[in-house]
Coordinates of C-alpha atoms and ligand atoms in Angstrom, one line a residue:
X1 CA -104.1 118.0 17.0
X2 CA -106.8 115.4 16.8
X3 CA -109.7 115.7 14.2
X4 CA -112.2 113.7 16.6
X5 CA -115.1 111.8 14.9
X6 CA -116.8 110.5 17.9
X7 CA -119.4 107.5 17.4
X8 CA -119.2 105.5 20.8
X9 CA -120.2 108.6 22.4
X10 CA -123.2 108.6 20.8
X11 CA -124.3 105.1 22.0
X12 CA -126.9 105.0 24.7
X13 CA -126.1 106.3 28.1
X14 CA -125.6 102.7 29.7
X15 CA -122.6 102.0 27.5
X16 CA -120.2 104.5 29.0
X17 CA -119.9 107.2 31.7
X18 CA -118.3 110.6 31.3
X19 CA -114.6 110.6 32.6
X20 CA -112.0 113.3 33.7
X21 CA -108.4 112.7 33.6
X22 CA -106.6 113.4 37.0
X23 CA -104.3 116.2 37.4
X24 CA -100.5 115.4 37.2
X25 CA -97.9 117.4 38.7
X26 CA -95.1 117.4 36.1
X27 CA -95.8 115.5 32.8
X28 CA -93.0 114.7 30.7
X29 CA -93.1 113.0 27.3
X30 CA -90.8 109.9 27.4
X31 CA -91.6 108.7 23.6
X32 CA -94.0 109.7 20.9
X33 CA -94.7 107.5 17.9
X34 CA -94.6 110.1 15.3
X35 CA -94.8 107.3 12.3
X36 CA -98.2 106.2 13.8
X37 CA -99.2 109.8 14.3
X38 CA -98.7 110.3 10.6
X39 CA -100.8 107.2 9.9
X40 CA -103.6 108.7 11.9
X41 CA -103.4 112.0 10.2
X42 CA -102.7 113.7 13.4
X43 CA -101.4 117.4 13.2
X44 CA -98.6 117.4 15.6
X45 CA -95.8 119.1 13.4
X46 CA -96.1 122.3 15.5
X47 CA -96.8 120.6 19.0
X48 CA -93.8 120.7 21.3
X49 CA -93.0 117.8 23.8
X50 CA -94.1 119.6 26.5
X51 CA -97.6 120.5 24.5
X52 CA -97.7 116.8 23.8
X53 CA -97.1 115.7 27.4
X54 CA -99.9 118.1 28.7
X55 CA -102.6 116.5 26.1
X56 CA -101.3 112.8 26.3
X57 CA -101.3 112.9 30.2
X58 CA -104.7 114.6 30.0
X59 CA -104.1 117.8 31.7
X60 CA -105.1 119.6 28.5
X61 CA -108.4 118.1 26.8
X62 CA -108.1 118.6 23.1
X63 CA -110.8 120.2 21.1
X64 CA -113.6 117.7 20.1
X65 CA -112.7 115.1 22.8
X66 CA -115.5 113.4 24.7
X67 CA -113.6 111.7 27.2
X68 CA -115.5 108.7 28.5
X69 CA -115.1 105.1 30.3
X70 CA -116.6 102.3 28.6
X71 CA -119.0 99.6 30.4
X72 CA -118.0 96.2 30.2
X73 CA -118.2 92.8 32.1
X74 CA -116.3 89.7 31.8
X75 CA -115.1 86.1 32.8
X76 CA -111.9 86.5 34.8
X77 CA -110.0 83.1 35.2
X78 CA -113.3 81.5 34.5
X79 CA -115.5 83.6 36.8
X80 CA -118.0 86.0 35.8
X81 CA -117.7 89.5 37.1
X82 CA -120.9 91.6 35.9
X83 CA -119.2 95.1 36.4
X84 CA -115.7 95.8 35.1
X85 CA -115.4 98.7 32.6
X86 CA -112.6 101.1 32.2
X87 CA -111.3 101.8 35.6
X88 CA -107.8 103.1 34.8
X89 CA -108.5 104.1 31.2
X90 CA -110.6 106.4 29.2
X91 CA -111.4 107.0 25.7
X92 CA -110.6 110.5 24.4
X93 CA -112.1 110.0 21.2
X94 CA -112.0 108.3 17.6
X95 CA -110.3 109.5 14.5
X96 CA -110.5 108.3 11.1
X97 CA -106.9 107.2 9.9
X98 CA -105.3 108.0 6.7
X99 CA -107.0 104.9 5.1
X100 CA -110.6 106.0 6.6
X101 CA -110.4 103.4 9.1
X102 CA -112.1 104.3 12.6
X103 CA -109.4 104.4 15.6
X104 CA -109.9 104.9 19.2
X105 CA -107.3 107.1 21.0
X106 CA -107.4 106.1 24.9
X107 CA -105.5 107.2 27.7
X108 CA -104.6 104.3 30.2
X109 CA -103.4 105.2 33.8
X110 CA -105.1 108.7 33.9
X111 CA -106.9 108.5 37.1
X112 CA -110.1 107.0 38.4
X113 CA -113.4 106.5 36.7
X114 CA -116.9 105.6 37.5
X115 CA -115.7 102.0 36.9
X116 CA -112.5 102.2 39.1
X117 CA -114.0 100.1 42.1
X118 CA -111.3 100.0 44.8
X119 CA -108.4 100.9 42.1
X120 CA -106.7 104.3 41.9
X121 CA -106.9 104.6 38.1
X122 CA -103.5 105.0 37.8
X123 CA -100.6 103.2 36.0
X124 CA -97.0 102.7 37.0
X125 CA -94.3 103.3 34.8
X126 CA -93.2 99.9 34.3
X127 CA -96.5 98.5 32.8
X128 CA -96.6 101.5 30.6
X129 CA -93.1 100.9 29.0
X130 CA -94.0 97.1 28.9
X131 CA -97.2 97.9 26.8
X132 CA -95.4 100.4 24.7
X133 CA -92.3 98.0 23.8
X134 CA -94.7 95.0 23.0
X135 CA -97.4 96.9 21.2
X136 CA -94.7 98.2 18.6
X137 CA -92.8 94.8 18.3
X138 CA -96.3 93.3 17.4
X139 CA -96.7 96.0 14.8
X140 CA -93.1 95.1 13.2
X141 CA -94.1 91.4 13.5
X142 CA -97.3 91.9 11.6
X143 CA -99.6 90.6 14.4
X144 CA -102.7 92.6 14.9
X145 CA -102.5 94.5 18.2
X146 CA -103.3 97.7 19.7
X147 CA -100.6 100.4 19.1
X148 CA -98.6 102.9 21.3
X149 CA -98.8 106.5 20.4
X150 CA -97.2 107.9 23.4
X151 CA -95.6 107.3 27.0
X152 CA -95.7 110.1 29.4
X153 CA -94.4 110.2 32.8
X154 CA -97.0 112.0 35.2
X155 CA -94.3 113.2 38.2
X156 CA -97.0 111.6 40.5
X157 CA -96.0 108.5 42.6
X158 CA -98.1 105.3 42.4
X159 CA -98.8 103.3 45.3
X160 CA -98.3 99.5 44.8
X161 CA -96.2 97.2 46.8
X162 CA -93.7 100.0 46.9
X163 CA -94.1 103.8 45.7
X164 CA -93.4 103.9 41.9
X165 CA -93.2 106.8 39.2
X166 CA -96.6 107.2 37.6
X167 CA -97.1 107.3 33.7
X168 CA -100.0 107.5 31.2
X169 CA -100.0 105.3 28.2
X170 CA -101.9 106.6 24.9
X171 CA -103.1 103.4 23.2
X172 CA -104.7 103.2 19.7
X173 CA -107.2 100.4 19.0
X174 CA -109.5 99.4 16.1
X175 CA -112.0 99.7 18.9
X176 CA -111.9 98.9 22.5
X177 CA -115.0 96.8 22.3
X178 CA -114.4 93.4 24.0
X179 CA -116.5 90.1 24.4
X180 CA -116.9 91.6 27.9
X181 CA -118.9 94.6 26.4
X182 CA -121.4 92.3 25.2
X183 CA -121.7 90.3 28.3
X184 CA -122.1 93.3 30.3
X185 CA -125.6 93.9 28.5
X186 CA -126.5 90.0 27.7
X187 CA -126.0 89.5 31.8
X188 CA -128.7 92.3 32.3
X189 CA -131.1 90.5 30.0
X190 CA -130.7 93.9 28.0
X191 CA -131.4 92.3 24.6
X192 CA -132.1 95.9 22.8
X193 CA -128.5 96.9 24.1
X194 CA -127.0 93.8 22.9
X195 CA -128.4 94.2 19.4
X196 CA -127.4 98.1 19.4
X197 CA -124.0 96.8 20.1
X198 CA -124.0 94.3 17.6
X199 CA -125.2 96.6 14.9
X200 CA -122.4 99.2 15.9
X201 CA -119.9 96.2 15.8
X202 CA -121.0 95.2 12.0
X203 CA -121.1 99.0 11.1
X204 CA -117.6 99.4 12.4
X205 CA -115.7 96.2 12.0
X206 CA -117.8 93.9 9.9
X207 CA -119.6 96.0 7.1
X208 CA -119.7 93.1 4.7
X209 CA -121.7 91.2 7.4
X210 CA -124.7 93.4 6.8
X211 CA -125.3 92.2 3.3
X212 CA -125.6 88.5 4.3
X213 CA -128.5 86.6 5.1
X214 CA -128.0 86.4 9.0
X215 CA -125.6 89.5 9.7
X216 CA -125.3 88.6 13.5
X217 CA -124.1 85.1 12.6
X218 CA -121.9 86.3 10.0
X219 CA -120.5 89.0 12.6
X220 CA -120.0 86.0 15.0
X221 CA -118.1 83.8 12.4
X222 CA -115.8 86.7 11.4
X223 CA -114.9 87.7 15.0
X224 CA -114.2 83.7 15.6
X225 CA -112.1 83.4 12.4
X226 CA -110.1 86.5 13.2
X227 CA -109.6 85.3 16.8
X228 CA -108.5 81.8 15.9
X229 CA -106.1 83.2 13.3
X230 CA -104.7 85.9 15.9
X231 CA -104.2 83.0 18.4
X232 CA -102.3 81.0 15.9
X233 CA -99.9 84.0 15.1
X234 CA -99.3 84.1 18.9
X235 CA -98.0 80.5 19.1
X236 CA -95.9 81.0 15.7
X237 CA -93.9 83.5 17.7
X238 CA -93.7 81.8 21.0
X239 CA -96.4 84.7 22.9
X240 CA -98.2 84.0 25.9
X241 CA -100.7 86.7 26.4
X242 CA -101.2 85.8 30.2
X243 CA -104.6 87.0 31.1
X244 CA -107.1 86.0 28.2
X245 CA -110.0 86.7 30.3
X246 CA -113.2 87.7 28.4
X247 CA -112.8 91.3 28.8
X248 CA -109.1 91.3 27.3
X249 CA -110.5 89.8 23.8
X250 CA -111.3 92.4 21.4
X251 CA -114.1 92.0 19.1
X252 CA -111.9 93.8 16.3
X253 CA -109.4 90.8 16.5
X254 CA -106.6 93.0 17.8
X255 CA -104.5 91.7 20.6
X256 CA -105.1 93.7 23.6
X257 CA -104.5 94.2 27.4
X258 CA -101.5 91.9 27.3
X259 CA -100.4 93.1 30.9
X260 CA -98.5 89.9 32.3
X261 CA -97.6 88.8 28.6
X262 CA -94.4 87.3 27.8
X263 CA -92.6 85.5 25.0
X264 CA -91.1 82.2 25.5
X265 CA -87.4 81.7 25.6
X266 CA -86.9 78.1 25.5
X267 CA -89.8 76.0 24.1
X268 CA -92.2 74.7 26.8
X269 CA -96.0 74.6 25.9
X270 CA -96.9 74.4 29.3
X271 CA -95.2 77.7 30.1
X272 CA -96.8 80.3 32.4
X273 CA -95.4 83.5 33.3
X274 CA -98.1 85.5 35.1
X275 CA -98.1 85.6 38.9
X276 CA -101.8 85.5 39.1
X277 CA -102.4 82.6 36.8
X278 CA -101.6 79.9 39.4
X279 CA -103.2 77.2 37.9
X280 CA -101.7 77.6 34.3
X281 CA -105.2 78.5 32.8
X282 CA -103.4 80.8 30.3
X283 CA -100.6 78.7 29.7
X284 CA -99.0 78.9 26.1
X285 CA -100.5 75.7 24.7
X286 CA -103.9 76.4 26.4
X287 CA -104.6 79.7 24.3
X288 CA -106.5 78.3 21.4
X289 CA -108.9 76.5 23.9
X290 CA -109.1 79.5 25.8
X291 CA -110.1 81.5 22.8
X292 CA -112.7 79.0 21.6
X293 CA -114.2 79.1 25.3
X294 CA -114.1 82.9 25.0
X295 CA -116.0 82.9 21.8
X296 CA -118.5 80.5 23.4
X297 CA -119.4 83.1 25.9
X298 CA -119.5 85.7 23.1
X299 CA -122.0 83.7 21.0
X300 CA -124.2 83.0 24.1
X301 CA -124.7 86.7 24.2
X302 CA -125.7 86.7 20.7
X303 CA -128.1 83.8 20.6
X304 CA -131.4 85.7 20.8
X305 CA -130.0 87.5 17.7
X306 CA -128.9 84.4 15.8
X307 CA -132.3 82.9 15.5
X308 CA -135.8 83.3 17.1
X309 CA -135.9 79.5 17.4
X310 CA -133.6 78.6 20.5
X311 CA -132.5 75.3 19.1
X312 CA -131.6 76.7 15.6
X313 CA -129.6 79.6 17.3
X314 CA -127.8 77.0 19.6
X315 CA -127.1 74.8 16.5
X316 CA -125.4 78.0 14.7
X317 CA -123.5 78.9 17.5
X318 CA -122.1 75.4 17.8
X319 CA -121.2 75.5 14.2
X320 CA -119.2 78.5 14.6
X321 CA -117.3 77.1 17.7
X322 CA -116.4 73.8 15.4
X323 CA -115.4 76.5 12.6
X324 CA -113.0 78.2 15.3
X325 CA -111.2 74.8 15.8
X326 CA -110.9 74.3 11.9
X327 CA -109.6 77.7 11.3
X328 CA -107.3 77.5 14.1
X329 CA -105.9 74.2 13.2
X330 CA -105.3 74.9 9.4
X331 CA -103.8 78.6 10.3
X332 CA -101.4 77.0 13.0
X333 CA -100.1 74.4 10.4
X334 CA -99.8 77.0 7.7
X335 CA -97.8 79.3 9.9
X336 CA -95.5 76.6 11.5
X337 CA -95.0 74.9 8.2
X338 CA -93.8 78.3 6.7
X339 CA -91.5 78.5 9.7
X340 CA -89.9 75.1 8.7
X341 CA -89.8 76.2 5.1
X342 CA -92.4 73.8 3.9
X343 CA -94.7 75.4 1.3
X344 CA -98.4 74.5 0.8
X345 CA -98.2 72.0 3.8
X346 CA -100.7 69.0 3.6
X347 CA -102.1 67.6 6.7
X348 CA -99.4 64.7 7.1
X349 CA -97.1 67.6 7.4
X350 CA -98.3 68.0 10.9
X351 CA -96.2 65.5 12.8
X352 CA -93.1 67.1 11.0
X353 CA -94.1 70.2 12.8
X354 CA -95.0 68.3 16.3
X355 CA -92.0 66.2 16.3
X356 CA -89.8 69.3 15.9
X357 CA -91.5 71.1 18.6
X358 CA -91.3 68.0 20.7
X359 CA -87.5 67.8 20.1
X360 CA -87.1 71.5 21.0
X361 CA -89.4 70.9 24.2
X362 CA -87.1 67.9 25.3
X363 CA -83.8 69.7 24.3
X364 CA -85.0 73.0 26.1
X365 CA -84.2 74.9 23.1
X366 CA -84.6 78.6 22.3
X367 CA -87.9 79.1 20.4
X368 CA -86.8 81.9 18.3
X369 CA -83.2 81.2 17.8
X370 CA -84.0 77.5 17.0
X371 CA -86.1 78.4 13.9
X372 CA -83.6 81.0 12.9
X373 CA -80.8 78.7 13.1
X374 CA -82.9 76.0 11.0
X375 CA -83.4 78.7 8.5
X376 CA -79.6 79.0 7.9
X377 CA -79.5 75.2 7.8
X378 CA -81.8 75.4 5.1
X379 CA -79.3 77.8 3.4
X380 CA -76.5 75.3 3.5
X381 CA -75.2 76.5 7.1
X382 CA -73.5 73.5 9.3
X383 CA -76.0 71.8 11.7
X384 CA -73.7 72.8 14.6
X385 CA -75.1 76.4 15.3
X386 CA -78.7 74.6 15.3
X387 CA -77.7 71.6 17.7
X388 CA -75.7 73.9 20.2
X389 CA -79.1 75.4 21.0
X390 CA -80.4 72.1 22.4
X391 CA -79.4 72.3 25.9
X392 CA -80.2 68.7 26.4
X393 CA -78.7 67.0 23.4
X394 CA -81.4 65.5 21.0
X395 CA -80.0 62.3 19.2
X396 CA -83.6 62.4 17.3
X397 CA -82.7 65.9 15.7
X398 CA -80.4 64.1 13.1
X399 CA -83.3 62.0 12.0
X400 CA -85.6 64.6 12.0
X401 CA -83.4 66.7 9.8
X402 CA -83.2 63.8 7.2
X403 CA -87.0 63.8 7.2
X404 CA -87.4 67.6 6.7
X405 CA -84.8 68.3 3.9
X406 CA -86.7 66.6 1.2
X407 CA -89.8 68.6 2.0
X408 CA -88.4 72.1 1.5
X409 CA -86.5 71.2 -1.6
X410 CA -89.1 72.2 -4.1
X411 CA -87.5 73.8 -6.9
X412 CA -86.0 76.8 -4.8
X413 CA -82.4 77.4 -4.2
X414 CA -80.9 76.6 -0.7
X415 CA -80.6 80.6 -0.6
X416 CA -84.2 81.0 -1.6
X417 CA -85.3 78.6 1.1
X418 CA -83.4 80.2 3.7
X419 CA -84.7 84.0 2.6
X420 CA -88.3 82.6 2.8
X421 CA -87.7 81.1 6.3
X422 CA -85.9 84.2 7.7
X423 CA -88.8 86.4 6.6
X424 CA -91.1 84.5 8.7
X425 CA -88.8 83.7 11.6
X426 CA -88.1 86.7 13.7
X427 CA -84.4 86.9 14.9
X428 CA -85.4 89.7 17.5
X429 CA -88.4 89.3 20.1
X430 CA -88.9 91.3 23.2
X431 CA -87.4 89.3 25.8
X432 CA -88.7 89.5 29.2
X433 CA -85.2 90.1 30.8
X434 CA -84.6 92.9 28.2
X435 CA -87.8 94.6 29.1
X436 CA -87.3 94.3 32.8
X437 CA -84.0 95.8 32.2
X438 CA -85.5 98.8 30.1
X439 CA -87.9 99.1 33.1
X440 CA -85.3 99.0 35.7
X441 CA -83.3 101.8 34.3
X442 CA -86.3 104.0 33.4
X443 CA -87.3 104.2 37.1
X444 CA -83.9 105.9 37.6
X445 CA -84.9 108.1 34.7
X446 CA -82.7 106.7 32.3
X447 CA -84.7 105.7 29.0
X448 CA -81.8 105.1 26.8
X449 CA -82.1 101.3 26.8
X450 CA -85.7 101.6 26.4
X451 CA -85.4 103.8 23.2
X452 CA -82.7 101.3 22.1
X453 CA -84.9 98.3 22.7
X454 CA -88.2 100.0 20.9
X455 CA -86.0 100.9 17.9
X456 CA -84.5 97.6 17.4
X457 CA -87.8 95.8 17.6
X458 CA -88.8 97.7 14.5
X459 CA -86.7 95.4 12.4
X460 CA -87.3 91.9 14.0
X461 CA -86.2 90.1 10.9
X462 CA -82.9 91.6 10.5
X463 CA -79.8 90.6 12.2
X464 CA -78.1 93.9 12.9
X465 CA -74.8 93.5 14.5
X466 CA -75.4 96.4 16.8
X467 CA -78.4 94.5 18.3
X468 CA -76.9 91.3 18.6
X469 CA -76.9 91.3 22.3
X470 CA -80.7 92.0 22.4
X471 CA -81.2 88.6 20.4
X472 CA -79.4 86.4 23.1
X473 CA -81.5 84.5 25.5
X474 CA -81.1 85.2 29.2
X475 CA -78.3 83.9 31.1
X476 CA -79.4 81.6 34.1
X477 CA -79.1 84.8 36.4
X478 CA -81.0 86.9 34.1
X479 CA -84.1 84.7 33.7
X480 CA -87.6 86.4 34.4
X481 CA -89.9 83.7 35.8
X482 CA -92.9 86.0 36.8
X483 CA -94.6 88.7 35.2
X484 CA -97.2 90.9 36.4
X485 CA -100.4 92.5 35.8
X486 CA -100.4 96.3 34.8
X487 CA -102.4 97.1 38.0
Ligands
LIG501 P1 -107.0 94.1 33.5 O1 -105.9 93.6 34.4 O2 -106.3 95.4 32.4 O3 -107.7 93.2 32.6 O4 -108.0 94.9 34.3 C1 -109.1 94.3 34.8 C2 -110.1 95.1 35.5 O5 -109.5 95.9 36.6 C3 -110.6 96.2 34.5 O6 -111.9 96.8 34.8 C4 -109.6 97.6 34.7 O7 -110.2 98.8 34.5 C5 -109.6 97.4 36.4 N1 -108.5 97.8 36.7 C6 -106.9 97.6 36.8 N2 -106.2 98.2 37.4 C7 -106.8 99.2 37.9 C8 -106.5 100.3 38.6 N3 -105.2 100.7 39.0 N4 -107.4 101.3 39.2 C9 -108.7 101.2 38.9 N5 -109.1 99.8 37.9 C10 -108.3 99.0 37.6
LIG502 MG1 -108.4 94.4 30.8

């Protein structure tokens, strides 16, 4: 099924521990991502659903797999924990996809490992379906993120606040190396291991850095840039990761471990959904600052590699942190200006964006639908549909529209402006209440709404009449105000 080519298993023993998936009574395939399997070059044409369920729940270890749990540390809500690691996941192995890119195949929820601490190593069905839905929504939205290859129910019960059906999620990632992986070795003062890991990361993710004068500084710079751009992308679609601990920040630049994540309905920059984020550390608008904070922790791990002279190493690291801010600001402006239909924005277009966001905030307007409605206004539609999205009427909106209009008329027809805006403003996002609805039905073994939601999210920029109900914000009684980690 897989042509494994494992490289992480070759790294020193301190990097990982062997892992064995737990037995599952009655594994059943919920969904398998055939399109992704084809991209990965997997040979699954002849595999029955039963066989896929066996393999992707860990009951059968495929030939060439070397299951292991990766060691890592991490800052959780600002507090350093020197020993985390894959506690409910294992790396089955790596494959080279059709484009020759190395991708990790990981089972999540497959039982305890050497790093499980007090956890059971299991995953409940809800978080598995949630991660499946959002991973594939990201793929369709073009936001770098880990992917969903499969979801399998195990037939086991998982003990949480109540008994819940268990499941295993098969995740595909460019790699699972995190800021916390570097911190694991740096905290032990193991500079040799930090160097080994940095060399591995350069080889795997940033090969161009090898040819530069200071490969480690180049790697740090590229990681920071990818992360800054990624977070700008999140903001542009109203995404809140929810648990941006350093162990949940991938060195590859992919969104990872978005357990209690959620998309905004009405725009509120201070919005927090996660039940464990009591102080709002990871609120929507805090994400760029936290990203930079995490990159600072990453830079600290690399200091001895950046320069033999400590002062110079610090100076270089500070340069990268400043660069993070600049890259984020530029990317944010480019993305939000595009959402407004403004091409080639200048710095003085920034207030046009921030004023619109402020109107949305005061007006409690739905983030996704408002940009979509504005796209139609650009195409000549009446403003009524737009103004109706503001629950609290905003007299300033009419004035704002007068400022905005000339900025988008740059030689394009109204229809062209609308098309350009609709291509960057999704009509459909994975709304929390719909995810909850899919999970609630799945717990009673009805996966039809889950499948419908995943299928619909494959074309987020289309306005298919069959999926109109999925685009509607929650009614007051449908609102989801809290989300929970996958634990
Ligand atoms: P996360 O919330 O996914 O970022 O996980 C934080 C840490 O807790 C990681 O080291 C996980 O492996 C570990 N963890 C989370 N849930 C479980 C579980 N059910 N069993 C064992 N370890 C877990
Ligand atoms: Mg995690």
